[in-house]
Amino acid sequence: METFLKNSLPFWGQLTDGERRLLLDTLQLHTYEKGTILYHGSGECTGVQMILHGRARVYINSKDGKEITLYRLLDGDVCMMSAACMIKSLNFSISFETETDSEIAVIPRHVYEKLNSENMFVKNFTLEMVASKFSDVMWLLEQLVFSNMGQRLAGALLEQRALCGSTTLNVTHEQIATDLGTAREVVTRLLKQFQTEELVSLSRGKIHLTNEPALRTLAEQ
Amino acid sequence: METFLKNSLPFWGQLTDGERRLLLDTLQLHTYEKGTILYHGSGECTGVQMILHGRARVYINSKDGKEITLYRLLDGDVCMMSAACMIKSLNFSISFETETDSEIAVIPRHVYEKLNSENMFVKNFTLEMVASKFSDVMWLLEQLVFSNMGQRLAGALLEQRALCGSTTLNVTHEQIATDLGTAREVVTRLLKQFQTEELVSLSRGKIHLTNEPALRTLAEQ
DNA sequence: CCGCTACCGTGACATTGTCACTTAAACCAT
DNA sequence: ATGGTTTAAGTGACAATGTCACGGTAGCGG
């Protein structure tokens, strides 16, 4: 656990012995099943969450059920949004849920708040973390405004490819649609087109990428 | 000038005399004409810019000329993005330009960097500033994903209304289109529709709002 | 008054989003 | 195995938005 913290929290080496002990003593460990919603809202404080092992998806959703994925959290990643209460000016509503069975460590709100307010290195980490997710969201925004669906779909397929480590993706059109914030029918339509262009081959619940370079070319511009 | 800084920089009261003097001695004052591009890029450091008087528009744009407004800066506002170099994880490209003749004060890069690294209150301000702009961008993202053009246009008209303080807006369809990241024709089309619904009345270079409550209802959902 | 420029109007078509419905694969219980 | 149920995918029609290629026209400076 200590080596995990050392790797995920760059300020670990700058903490006092007391701070390190406090952190270790109050750290909570949880195991969640795939599909568990870990956070939903804007101001609450569940504390700072760290993915020990697993995968989570951070997204926004509207009243009428539409949603779009903002970014993903993988092994070792830290989710600062669930500690939004510590940052007055951070006021928007997000949700996140596990995409695989996951082990998650939580630094309780009051502990992180204390570290953050008294230790410059922690404060700096918080800033870098927020800035990093800001950058992710800006990337998404650019995609939304400047790219067409074909390019975005190609990007989404390649992301899934990286996530599962295989050219055969076990995802439904529906899942990709919610990633992209569009409708399933749109994804189906485009995938069929991709298939006639021999970029992918389709079967129920699976998408096999047959021409990754072409997809990359499509996505990257 | 000191009272201005006191109001715009909440950490002013927490600075040492030396820090305050450094800030005052190195502060640069500039006057820019309407339409001047003050920043364009991602990693550069022009320092922290403060609007003494005027208005600026922060936006992103693509190679092929498309653009969308992220948020605006008004009297007293501080632009942290132009100090992106201080934040490693902040890596995206934005631009900003004055929308009226403006007086702008700049805290040079090395000065702010010094304050930011040695003074916890400055660091905290930086974090709050970044978080605040992050929130603005998230609001925009939600609009993009969850709202239709009619709602967004109504919102844009009301924003212009607030900016100019009059129900007669001196803006072109083109300007509104770049605000919304859409095409002029789309704005023209919708405005004509708004006119038949008696929400606005149109003339060259002007839009008169005749039914603000209805526009508000439209925008707010 | 002329001609130029910036702004606006418009029709045709492409892309994307929405809706209603059908088809089909996988799964499960008997 | 059989049939029924659930979930995934296919489809056609239409609406909303984006793109393109024009044409018109108000206002401005000579």
PDB file of C-alpha atoms in Angstrom, chain B residues 38-49 80-87 90 92-95 109:
ATOM      1  CA  LEU B  38      -3.520  39.247 -26.582  1.00  0.00           C
ATOM      2  CA  TYR B  39      -2.760  35.568 -26.420  1.00  0.00           C
ATOM      3  CA  HIS B  40      -2.713  32.744 -28.874  1.00  0.00           C
ATOM      4  CA  GLY B  41      -1.296  29.352 -28.097  1.00  0.00           C
ATOM      5  CA  SER B  42      -0.720  26.942 -25.304  1.00  0.00           C
ATOM      6  CA  GLY B  43       2.502  27.013 -23.394  1.00  0.00           C
ATOM      7  CA  GLU B  44       3.723  30.594 -23.556  1.00  0.00           C
ATOM      8  CA  CYS B  45       3.828  32.836 -20.587  1.00  0.00           C
ATOM      9  CA  THR B  46       2.813  36.411 -20.969  1.00  0.00           C
ATOM     10  CA  GLY B  47       2.186  36.521 -17.246  1.00  0.00           C
ATOM     11  CA  VAL B  48      -1.053  36.977 -15.394  1.00  0.00           C
ATOM     12  CA  GLN B  49      -3.317  39.476 -17.108  1.00  0.00           C
ATOM     13  CA  MET B  80      -4.735  32.800 -15.477  1.00  0.00           C
ATOM     14  CA  MET B  81      -4.542  30.944 -18.782  1.00  0.00           C
ATOM     15  CA  SER B  82      -1.869  33.272 -20.021  1.00  0.00           C
ATOM     16  CA  ALA B  83       0.237  31.906 -17.173  1.00  0.00           C
ATOM     17  CA  ALA B  84      -0.255  28.300 -18.193  1.00  0.00           C
ATOM     18  CA  CYS B  85       3.488  27.706 -18.081  1.00  0.00           C
ATOM     19  CA  MET B  86       3.316  27.617 -14.313  1.00  0.00           C
ATOM     20  CA  ILE B  87       1.000  24.647 -14.367  1.00  0.00           C
ATOM     21  CA  LEU B  90      -2.494  22.535 -18.141  1.00  0.00           C
ATOM     22  CA  PHE B  92      -4.371  23.067 -24.251  1.00  0.00           C
ATOM     23  CA  SER B  93      -4.438  25.915 -26.640  1.00  0.00           C
ATOM     24  CA  ILE B  94      -6.662  28.963 -26.294  1.00  0.00           C
ATOM     25  CA  SER B  95      -6.771  32.486 -27.623  1.00  0.00           C
ATOM     26  CA  ARG B 109       5.621  35.655 -15.389  1.00  0.00           C
TER      27      ARG B 109
END
